[in-house]
Tab-separated table of C-alpha atoms in Angstrom:
chain	number	residue	atom	x	y	z
A	294	MET	CA	179.998	76.105	196.450
A	295	SER	CA	178.096	76.928	193.251
A	296	TRP	CA	179.101	78.296	189.805
A	297	GLY	CA	180.729	81.455	191.595
A	298	PHE	CA	183.586	79.290	192.177
A	299	LEU	CA	184.113	78.750	188.753
A	300	ARG	CA	183.699	82.169	187.889
A	301	ASP	CA	186.272	83.330	190.513
A	302	LEU	CA	188.644	80.785	189.103
A	303	LEU	CA	188.513	81.920	185.534
A	304	SER	CA	188.639	85.727	186.917
A	305	GLY	CA	192.032	84.690	188.381
A	306	VAL	CA	193.235	82.966	185.265
A	307	ASN	CA	192.378	86.140	183.205
A	308	LYS	CA	195.358	88.086	184.477
A	309	TYR	CA	197.805	85.671	183.094
A	310	SER	CA	196.121	85.220	179.717
A	311	THR	CA	196.922	86.582	176.162
A	312	GLY	CA	194.147	88.782	174.596
A	313	ILE	CA	192.575	85.845	172.867
A	314	GLY	CA	192.704	83.963	176.198
A	315	ARG	CA	190.650	86.520	177.623
A	316	ILE	CA	188.183	86.579	174.707
A	317	TRP	CA	187.927	82.829	175.695
A	318	VAL	CA	187.127	83.608	179.250
A	319	ALA	CA	184.562	86.327	178.297
A	320	ILE	CA	182.886	83.757	175.696
A	321	VAL	CA	182.740	80.771	178.485
A	322	PHE	CA	181.130	83.460	181.097
A	323	MET	CA	178.555	85.156	178.941
A	324	PHE	CA	177.531	82.462	176.305
A	325	ARG	CA	178.132	79.287	178.137
A	326	LEU	CA	178.042	79.463	182.075
A	327	LEU	CA	175.182	82.615	182.037
A	328	VAL	CA	173.144	80.885	179.335
A	329	TYR	CA	173.212	77.636	181.350
A	330	VAL	CA	172.416	79.144	184.636
A	331	ALA	CA	169.956	81.750	183.382
A	332	ALA	CA	168.180	79.574	180.718
A	333	ALA	CA	169.259	76.049	180.031
A	334	GLU	CA	168.788	74.745	183.624
A	335	ASN	CA	165.081	75.481	183.724
A	336	ILE	CA	164.175	73.710	180.431
A	337	TRP	CA	165.593	70.158	181.777
A	338	LYS	CA	164.380	70.899	185.158
A	339	TYR	CA	161.230	68.664	185.083
A	340	GLU	CA	162.448	66.600	182.004
A	341	HIS	CA	161.466	63.252	184.177
A	342	ASP	CA	158.238	64.362	185.184
A	343	GLU	CA	157.325	65.512	181.759
A	344	PHE	CA	158.467	62.130	179.962
A	345	GLU	CA	155.086	60.654	179.085
A	346	CYS	CA	154.640	57.137	177.779
A	347	ASN	CA	151.451	55.977	176.344
A	348	ILE	CA	150.739	53.065	178.814
A	349	LYS	CA	149.699	52.595	182.275
A	350	GLN	CA	152.083	49.882	183.160
A	351	PRO	CA	153.989	50.797	186.405
A	352	GLY	CA	157.951	51.093	185.906
A	353	CYS	CA	157.815	51.537	181.990
A	354	GLU	CA	158.251	55.223	181.830
A	355	ASN	CA	161.298	54.944	184.557
A	356	VAL	CA	162.897	52.255	182.539
A	357	CYS	CA	162.455	53.824	179.103
A	358	PHE	CA	163.536	57.352	180.789
A	359	ASP	CA	166.665	55.585	181.909
A	360	HIS	CA	167.329	54.086	178.675
A	361	PHE	CA	167.170	56.861	176.329
A	362	PHE	CA	168.697	59.237	178.850
A	363	PRO	CA	171.618	57.347	180.491
A	364	VAL	CA	172.990	60.888	181.540
A	365	SER	CA	170.727	64.017	181.140
A	366	HIS	CA	172.199	66.567	178.624
A	367	ILE	CA	172.330	69.258	181.290
A	368	ARG	CA	174.592	67.311	183.347
A	369	LEU	CA	176.848	66.524	180.767
A	370	TRP	CA	176.945	70.201	179.873
A	371	ALA	CA	177.707	71.215	183.515
A	372	LEU	CA	180.605	68.540	183.450
A	373	GLN	CA	181.787	69.986	180.447
A	374	LEU	CA	182.053	73.584	181.697
A	375	ILE	CA	183.650	72.319	184.661
A	376	ILE	CA	186.367	70.130	183.026
A	377	VAL	CA	187.225	72.437	180.345
A	378	SER	CA	187.811	75.181	182.578
A	379	THR	CA	190.196	73.130	184.994
A	380	PRO	CA	193.324	73.126	182.709
A	381	SER	CA	193.573	76.936	183.624
A	382	LEU	CA	194.552	75.795	187.023
A	383	LEU	CA	198.047	74.526	185.646
A	384	VAL	CA	198.676	78.062	184.570
A	385	VAL	CA	197.602	79.456	187.998
A	386	PHE	CA	199.493	76.976	189.953
A	387	HIS	CA	202.738	77.478	187.810
A	388	VAL	CA	202.754	81.158	188.411
A	389	ALA	CA	201.959	80.790	192.158
A	390	TYR	CA	205.187	78.383	192.140
A	391	ARG	CA	207.207	80.863	190.193
A	392	GLU	CA	206.132	83.831	192.786
A	393	ASN	CA	206.839	81.606	195.554
A	394	ARG	CA	210.409	80.897	194.215
A	395	GLN	CA	211.017	84.356	193.448
A	396	LYS	CA	210.422	85.293	197.235
A	397	HIS	CA	212.573	82.575	198.529
A	398	ASN	CA	215.573	83.625	196.389
A	399	GLN	CA	214.891	87.245	196.716
A	400	LYS	CA	215.538	87.783	192.989
A	401	PRO	CA	214.673	91.206	191.588
A	402	CYS	CA	211.203	91.632	190.464
A	403	ARG	CA	210.744	90.111	187.391
A	404	ASN	CA	207.011	89.554	186.191
A	405	PRO	CA	206.026	85.969	187.366
A	406	GLY	CA	203.087	86.099	184.950
A	407	LYS	CA	205.031	86.720	181.752
A	408	ILE	CA	204.391	83.884	179.291
A	409	ASP	CA	207.983	82.514	178.640
A	410	GLY	CA	210.180	79.527	179.484
A	411	GLY	CA	208.545	76.881	181.585
A	412	LEU	CA	205.223	78.991	181.947
A	413	LEU	CA	204.846	78.859	178.052
A	414	CYS	CA	205.037	75.135	178.133
A	415	THR	CA	202.555	75.029	180.656
A	416	TYR	CA	200.043	77.597	179.013
A	417	LEU	CA	200.607	75.304	175.881
A	418	ILE	CA	199.769	72.252	177.526
A	419	SER	CA	196.584	73.752	179.160
A	420	LEU	CA	195.537	75.081	175.832
A	421	ILE	CA	195.749	71.593	174.174
A	422	LEU	CA	193.948	70.107	177.119
A	423	LYS	CA	190.983	72.406	177.023
A	424	THR	CA	190.789	71.763	173.433
A	425	GLY	CA	190.926	68.067	173.775
A	426	PHE	CA	188.227	68.069	176.310
A	427	GLU	CA	185.934	70.138	174.186
A	428	ILE	CA	186.231	67.349	171.652
A	429	VAL	CA	185.939	64.578	173.732
A	430	PHE	CA	182.472	66.039	174.926
A	431	LEU	CA	181.236	67.059	171.585
A	432	VAL	CA	181.937	63.291	170.597
A	433	LEU	CA	180.137	62.056	173.642
A	434	PHE	CA	177.285	64.146	173.032
A	435	TYR	CA	176.999	63.120	169.472
A	436	LYS	CA	177.478	59.204	170.562
A	437	LEU	CA	175.220	59.032	173.450
A	438	TYR	CA	172.291	60.758	171.603
A	439	ASN	CA	172.904	59.781	167.930
A	440	GLY	CA	173.580	63.143	166.809
A	441	PHE	CA	172.526	66.413	168.177
A	442	LYS	CA	168.714	66.218	167.335
A	443	ILE	CA	165.944	65.516	170.393
A	444	PRO	CA	162.986	63.627	168.935
A	445	ARG	CA	159.500	64.422	169.909
A	446	LEU	CA	158.845	60.685	170.034
A	447	VAL	CA	160.628	57.448	171.124
A	448	LYS	CA	159.808	53.988	170.679
A	449	CYS	CA	160.252	51.687	173.764
A	450	ASP	CA	160.103	48.051	174.437
A	451	ILE	CA	162.412	47.265	177.308
A	452	ARG	CA	160.558	45.210	180.228
A	453	PRO	CA	158.385	45.900	182.098
A	454	CYS	CA	156.743	47.645	179.027
A	455	PRO	CA	154.558	44.844	177.402
A	456	ASN	CA	155.040	45.902	173.845
A	457	THR	CA	156.500	48.763	171.928
A	458	VAL	CA	155.525	51.954	173.535
A	459	ASP	CA	155.112	55.538	172.367
A	460	CYS	CA	156.953	57.801	174.759
A	461	TYR	CA	157.159	61.484	174.142
A	462	ILE	CA	160.045	63.934	175.353
A	463	SER	CA	158.976	67.375	176.701
A	464	LYS	CA	160.099	70.689	175.055
A	465	PRO	CA	162.276	68.795	172.377
A	466	THR	CA	162.418	71.805	170.123
A	467	GLU	CA	163.468	74.146	172.791
A	468	LYS	CA	166.158	71.559	174.243
A	469	MET	CA	167.551	71.085	170.648
A	470	ILE	CA	167.970	74.858	170.159
A	471	PHE	CA	170.028	74.967	173.119
A	472	LEU	CA	171.946	71.806	172.356
A	473	TYR	CA	172.942	73.589	169.001
A	474	PHE	CA	173.842	76.666	170.769
A	475	LEU	CA	175.943	74.569	173.440
A	476	VAL	CA	177.755	72.897	170.192
A	477	ALA	CA	178.317	76.418	168.437
A	478	THR	CA	180.016	77.875	171.621
A	479	SER	CA	182.177	74.733	171.902
A	480	CYS	CA	183.379	74.986	168.633
A	481	LEU	CA	183.957	78.862	169.024
A	482	CYS	CA	185.996	78.035	172.045
A	483	ILE	CA	188.077	75.106	170.019
A	484	ILE	CA	188.491	77.797	167.539
A	485	LEU	CA	189.699	80.428	169.883
A	486	ASN	CA	192.070	77.728	171.689
A	487	LEU	CA	193.464	76.634	168.481
A	488	SER	CA	194.320	80.378	167.285
A	489	GLU	CA	195.790	80.911	170.667
A	490	LEU	CA	198.142	77.951	170.317
A	491	SER	CA	199.194	78.920	166.666
A	492	TYR	CA	199.697	82.718	167.831
A	493	LEU	CA	201.867	81.603	170.696
A	494	ILE	CA	203.983	79.002	168.968
A	495	PHE	CA	204.609	81.458	165.849
A	496	LYS	CA	205.470	84.454	168.182
A	497	HIS	CA	207.942	82.219	170.145
A	498	THR	CA	209.409	80.590	167.361
A	499	THR	CA	210.156	84.102	165.723
A	500	LYS	CA	211.507	85.325	168.705
A	501	CYS	CA	214.113	82.427	169.220
A	502	TYR	CA	214.818	82.659	165.476
A	503	LEU	CA	215.575	86.379	165.705
A	504	LYS	CA	217.698	85.857	168.901
A	505	LYS	CA	219.763	83.420	166.932
A	506	TYR	CA	220.150	85.682	163.862
A	507	MET	CA	221.058	88.644	166.010
A	508	LYS	CA	223.656	86.591	167.760
A	509	LYS	CA	225.187	85.169	164.387
A	510	GLN	CA	225.493	88.616	163.373
A	511	GLN	CA	227.517	89.563	166.134
B	1411	MET	CA	176.775	82.769	189.043
B	1412	ASP	CA	173.721	84.682	187.931
B	1413	TRP	CA	172.734	87.776	186.536
B	1414	GLY	CA	175.028	89.446	189.531
B	1415	THR	CA	178.171	88.512	187.460
B	1416	LEU	CA	176.741	90.430	184.323
B	1417	GLN	CA	175.797	93.397	186.904
B	1418	ASP	CA	179.539	93.388	187.918
B	1419	VAL	CA	180.994	93.511	184.368
B	1420	LEU	CA	178.654	96.083	182.836
B	1421	GLY	CA	179.159	98.289	186.177
B	1422	GLY	CA	182.886	98.525	185.122
B	1423	VAL	CA	182.009	99.650	181.553
B	1424	ASN	CA	179.569	102.134	183.258
B	1425	LYS	CA	182.489	104.395	184.150
B	1426	HIS	CA	183.522	104.939	180.579
B	1427	SER	CA	179.975	105.470	179.147
B	1428	THR	CA	178.228	108.408	178.293
B	1429	SER	CA	175.221	109.812	180.215
B	1430	ILE	CA	172.756	108.452	177.844
B	1431	GLY	CA	174.754	105.061	177.976
B	1432	LYS	CA	174.345	105.174	181.887
B	1433	ILE	CA	170.720	105.471	181.665
B	1434	TRP	CA	170.526	102.686	179.354
B	1435	LEU	CA	172.434	100.508	181.700
B	1436	THR	CA	170.050	101.586	184.471
B	1437	VAL	CA	166.874	100.619	182.376
B	1438	LEU	CA	168.546	97.546	181.483
B	1439	PHE	CA	169.012	96.367	185.009
B	1440	ILE	CA	165.967	97.822	186.680
B	1441	PHE	CA	163.419	97.308	184.243
B	1442	ARG	CA	164.464	94.260	182.189
B	1443	ILE	CA	166.783	91.853	184.256
B	1444	MET	CA	165.136	92.762	187.509
B	1445	ILE	CA	161.663	92.252	186.030
B	1446	LEU	CA	162.490	88.955	184.409
B	1447	VAL	CA	164.065	87.414	187.499
B	1448	VAL	CA	161.244	88.840	190.118
B	1449	ALA	CA	157.973	88.435	188.020
B	1450	ALA	CA	158.503	87.074	184.750
B	1451	GLU	CA	160.100	83.851	185.603
B	1452	ARG	CA	157.097	83.196	187.940
B	1453	VAL	CA	154.444	83.961	185.502
B	1454	TRP	CA	156.099	81.441	183.106
B	1455	GLY	CA	157.275	78.876	185.707
B	1456	ASP	CA	154.373	76.547	185.373
B	1457	GLU	CA	153.809	77.021	181.619
B	1458	GLN	CA	154.007	73.291	180.921
B	1459	ASP	CA	152.180	71.786	183.853
B	1460	ASP	CA	149.271	74.064	183.339
B	1461	PHE	CA	149.178	73.888	179.453
B	1462	VAL	CA	145.888	71.720	179.210
B	1463	CYS	CA	144.756	69.854	176.480
B	1464	ASN	CA	141.140	68.340	175.896
B	1465	THR	CA	142.123	65.066	175.627
B	1466	LEU	CA	143.189	62.076	177.583
B	1467	GLN	CA	145.624	60.809	174.908
B	1468	PRO	CA	149.166	60.600	176.435
B	1469	GLY	CA	151.635	62.476	174.559
B	1470	CYS	CA	149.261	64.901	172.821
B	1471	ARG	CA	149.961	67.741	175.365
B	1472	ASN	CA	153.672	67.397	175.246
B	1473	VAL	CA	153.804	67.534	171.341
B	1474	CYS	CA	150.949	70.311	170.941
B	1475	TYR	CA	153.080	72.391	173.667
B	1476	ASP	CA	156.548	71.720	171.624
B	1477	HIS	CA	154.574	72.585	168.401
B	1478	PHE	CA	153.253	76.049	169.894
B	1479	PHE	CA	156.055	77.083	171.931
B	1480	PRO	CA	159.367	76.031	170.138
B	1481	ILE	CA	161.353	78.289	172.579
B	1482	SER	CA	159.740	79.849	175.655
B	1483	HIS	CA	159.454	83.567	175.957
B	1484	ILE	CA	161.408	83.499	179.146
B	1485	ARG	CA	164.439	81.742	177.441
B	1486	LEU	CA	164.287	83.990	174.563
B	1487	TRP	CA	164.226	87.006	176.812
B	1488	ALA	CA	167.263	85.796	178.601
B	1489	LEU	CA	169.140	85.229	175.414
B	1490	GLN	CA	168.220	88.667	174.294
B	1491	LEU	CA	169.419	90.157	177.486
B	1492	ILE	CA	172.939	88.296	177.319
B	1493	PHE	CA	173.253	89.083	173.642
B	1494	VAL	CA	172.535	92.849	174.120
B	1495	SER	CA	174.946	93.113	176.984
B	1496	THR	CA	177.774	91.542	175.193
B	1497	PRO	CA	178.628	94.377	173.061
B	1498	ALA	CA	179.406	96.462	176.245
B	1499	LEU	CA	182.173	93.803	176.743
B	1500	LEU	CA	184.029	95.361	173.622
B	1501	VAL	CA	184.362	98.394	175.282
B	1502	ALA	CA	185.505	96.858	178.615
B	1503	MET	CA	188.383	95.160	176.712
B	1504	HIS	CA	189.493	97.952	174.862
B	1505	VAL	CA	189.688	99.826	178.087
B	1506	ALA	CA	191.573	97.084	179.774
B	1507	TYR	CA	193.999	97.040	176.650
B	1508	THR	CA	194.724	100.815	176.952
B	1509	LYS	CA	195.210	100.310	180.719
B	1510	HIS	CA	197.482	97.699	179.922
B	1511	GLU	CA	199.690	99.746	177.248
B	1512	LYS	CA	199.827	102.365	179.860
B	1513	LYS	CA	201.301	100.048	182.512
B	1514	ARG	CA	203.896	98.831	179.919
B	1515	ARG	CA	204.946	102.306	179.444
B	1516	ILE	CA	205.407	102.679	182.974
B	1517	ARG	CA	207.671	99.594	183.236
B	1518	HIS	CA	209.835	101.186	180.445
B	1519	GLY	CA	210.470	104.276	182.507
B	1520	GLU	CA	207.835	106.778	181.634
B	1521	LYS	CA	206.224	108.635	184.765
B	1522	ILE	CA	202.558	107.932	185.142
B	1523	ASP	CA	200.978	107.611	188.406
B	1524	ILE	CA	199.464	104.217	189.183
B	1525	GLU	CA	196.926	105.361	191.435
B	1526	GLU	CA	195.665	107.827	188.781
B	1527	LEU	CA	195.684	104.910	186.122
B	1528	LYS	CA	193.341	102.687	188.616
B	1529	ASN	CA	190.633	105.384	188.494
B	1530	VAL	CA	191.024	107.099	185.286
B	1531	ARG	CA	187.957	107.583	183.189
B	1532	PHE	CA	188.840	107.478	179.652
B	1533	HIS	CA	187.295	109.840	177.219
B	1534	ILE	CA	185.427	108.420	174.283
B	1535	ARG	CA	187.563	109.634	171.475
B	1536	GLY	CA	189.881	108.071	169.049
B	1537	PRO	CA	189.812	104.132	168.480
B	1538	LEU	CA	187.513	103.996	171.459
B	1539	TRP	CA	185.186	106.171	170.001
B	1540	TRP	CA	184.908	103.432	167.210
B	1541	THR	CA	184.776	100.721	169.672
B	1542	TYR	CA	181.961	102.154	171.473
B	1543	THR	CA	180.044	103.252	168.380
B	1544	SER	CA	180.424	99.781	167.137
B	1545	SER	CA	179.135	98.365	170.250
B	1546	ILE	CA	175.846	100.388	170.474
B	1547	PHE	CA	175.377	99.603	166.772
B	1548	CYS	CA	175.553	95.509	167.518
B	1549	ARG	CA	173.224	96.357	170.352
B	1550	LEU	CA	170.556	97.913	168.311
B	1551	VAL	CA	170.910	95.269	165.764
B	1552	PHE	CA	170.654	92.397	168.176
B	1553	GLU	CA	167.332	94.152	169.921
B	1554	ALA	CA	165.931	94.382	166.475
B	1555	ILE	CA	166.672	90.747	165.721
B	1556	PHE	CA	165.059	89.348	168.982
B	1557	MET	CA	161.990	91.573	168.404
B	1558	TYR	CA	161.563	90.131	165.000
B	1559	VAL	CA	162.113	86.536	166.233
B	1560	PHE	CA	159.345	87.023	168.861
B	1561	TYR	CA	156.883	88.447	166.190
B	1562	TYR	CA	157.880	85.901	163.795
B	1563	MET	CA	157.599	82.833	166.229
B	1564	TYR	CA	154.362	83.774	168.169
B	1565	ASP	CA	152.450	85.527	165.376
B	1566	GLY	CA	152.406	88.734	167.143
B	1567	TYR	CA	152.869	89.728	170.514
B	1568	GLN	CA	149.715	88.275	171.951
B	1569	MET	CA	149.172	85.352	173.980
B	1570	PRO	CA	146.089	83.222	172.986
B	1571	ARG	CA	143.955	81.624	175.381
B	1572	LEU	CA	143.244	78.649	173.213
B	1573	VAL	CA	145.162	76.585	170.350
B	1574	LYS	CA	143.970	74.118	168.270
B	1575	CYS	CA	146.203	71.201	167.726
B	1576	ASN	CA	146.262	68.259	165.306
B	1577	ALA	CA	149.814	67.196	165.656
B	1578	TRP	CA	150.137	63.252	166.020
B	1579	PRO	CA	149.541	61.593	168.372
B	1580	CYS	CA	146.329	63.899	168.915
B	1581	PRO	CA	143.461	61.723	167.560
B	1582	ASN	CA	141.797	64.916	166.055
B	1583	THR	CA	141.624	68.887	166.353
B	1584	VAL	CA	142.195	69.000	170.176
B	1585	ASP	CA	141.697	72.256	172.176
B	1586	CYS	CA	144.638	73.266	174.264
B	1587	PHE	CA	144.491	75.961	176.841
B	1588	VAL	CA	147.394	78.124	177.729
B	1589	SER	CA	147.879	79.136	181.509
B	1590	ARG	CA	147.396	82.873	182.264
B	1591	PRO	CA	147.403	84.137	178.685
B	1592	THR	CA	146.478	87.707	180.014
B	1593	GLU	CA	149.282	88.156	182.460
B	1594	LYS	CA	151.808	86.593	179.933
B	1595	THR	CA	150.523	89.213	177.145
B	1596	THR	CA	150.938	91.911	179.771
B	1597	PHE	CA	154.598	91.102	180.441
B	1598	THR	CA	155.064	90.474	176.685
B	1599	ILE	CA	154.155	94.008	176.206
B	1600	PHE	CA	155.971	95.453	178.872
B	1601	MET	CA	159.115	93.951	177.653
B	1602	LEU	CA	158.686	94.891	174.116
B	1603	ALA	CA	158.020	98.498	175.307
B	1604	VAL	CA	161.110	98.523	177.239
B	1605	SER	CA	163.032	97.173	174.363
B	1606	GLY	CA	161.822	99.897	172.249
B	1607	ILE	CA	162.850	102.457	174.931
B	1608	CYS	CA	166.362	101.074	175.007
B	1609	MET	CA	166.588	101.012	171.280
B	1610	MET	CA	165.725	104.833	171.422
B	1611	LEU	CA	168.370	105.566	174.001
B	1612	ASN	CA	170.844	103.511	171.853
B	1613	LEU	CA	169.712	105.436	168.723
B	1614	ALA	CA	170.026	108.885	170.574
B	1615	GLU	CA	173.506	107.855	172.143
B	1616	LEU	CA	174.582	107.019	168.654
B	1617	CYS	CA	173.396	110.343	167.201
B	1618	TYR	CA	175.047	112.125	170.119
B	1619	LEU	CA	178.472	110.317	169.380
B	1620	VAL	CA	178.388	111.122	165.786
B	1621	LEU	CA	177.296	114.866	166.286
B	1622	LYS	CA	180.133	115.193	168.884
B	1623	VAL	CA	182.745	114.233	166.133
B	1624	CYS	CA	181.059	116.416	163.602
B	1625	MET	CA	180.760	119.391	165.753
B	1626	LYS	CA	184.620	118.840	166.468
B	1627	GLU	CA	185.776	118.620	162.760
B	1628	PRO	CA	184.538	121.869	161.485
B	1629	ARG	CA	186.341	123.478	164.786
B	1630	LYS	CA	189.573	121.789	163.832
B	1631	THR	CA	189.379	122.920	160.241
B	1632	THR	CA	188.481	126.794	161.152
């Protein structure tokens, strides 16, 4: 079980997505998942070992690291990727349900992946959830770490550290660059989700309006 | 999930590329991605552990390493490879859109062989020509940007053996020694050379596509 599972899941979702949805999947693959696996993971690999405090007091480094990094950036990033991709499962389940229903009722082949009726609602809900989760994680990152900056030095005075102690974080600039990259791609995904939402609502509202208009004409 | 996924995506685009495009893809996979994964990552693997400063002051090494290597070579190369490969997705999306349109025509009664549609190779003309040419242009731009970023960030392409650091909390100017500088310089120059080759292949492909269109135009008018 690894990121390949998420990749297969998203490939499955791709089939039932709109054009904007496919761009979203491509961005999640290339700029979030691949960057995470190929580059970002290694930066945070030895973050605890390389976290150094100007003191020999045993336990001080551990306590300070835990205080300043309750949940590591890289773990939050992984959680974000998983949780943000999961609402797409709703669409996959709904399409599978439709296909199952068609088999049982033996109705003539109507495309089960066409985004209309109930599937449209499911799709819109999945878009709203995806956007919501993205925003929640961005706010979480911001609140947990007081912004998106990573300082070189943090001052720690928690027991058993005897006084205020200087602690140095490893590779703060590199981590900050990748954090900004994460924020930028998150924001891009939010914009894509909102565009897709607007496009679908506009398209179906226009369709309904045109249908009513045609009926009135008749 | 790793570089293999990129290989699958780009492999799909390969079918619709020109011969020069296929050579570019081969160079990308063998001389850049494979070298990065198999060799370069190991050379840079221990870079912070083996970055040694001539001081016992805690924190000095961390701060000096961060000052001289704001972003590691290996991460910059990974980003470069991802960005340079992404324009090919534009072509993949265009081809997928064209196939989707043809399938829609099948549903509306037009007779097109479905098996043929799966294996068809789209010729690079019309709107696909513009998408393909734009993707090559984007690739060139990204390659150039990353080469410049490398040059600007590291003051050239050579890895020094010794760097002098006086960032706080280092008490004075301190000598810090980079691990495996010669090996790193060798790989940096290798990756730079292969980047240059890829840029030349992209330029050649761009010229070929433009010439192809220009040669067709006079034939149409005569």
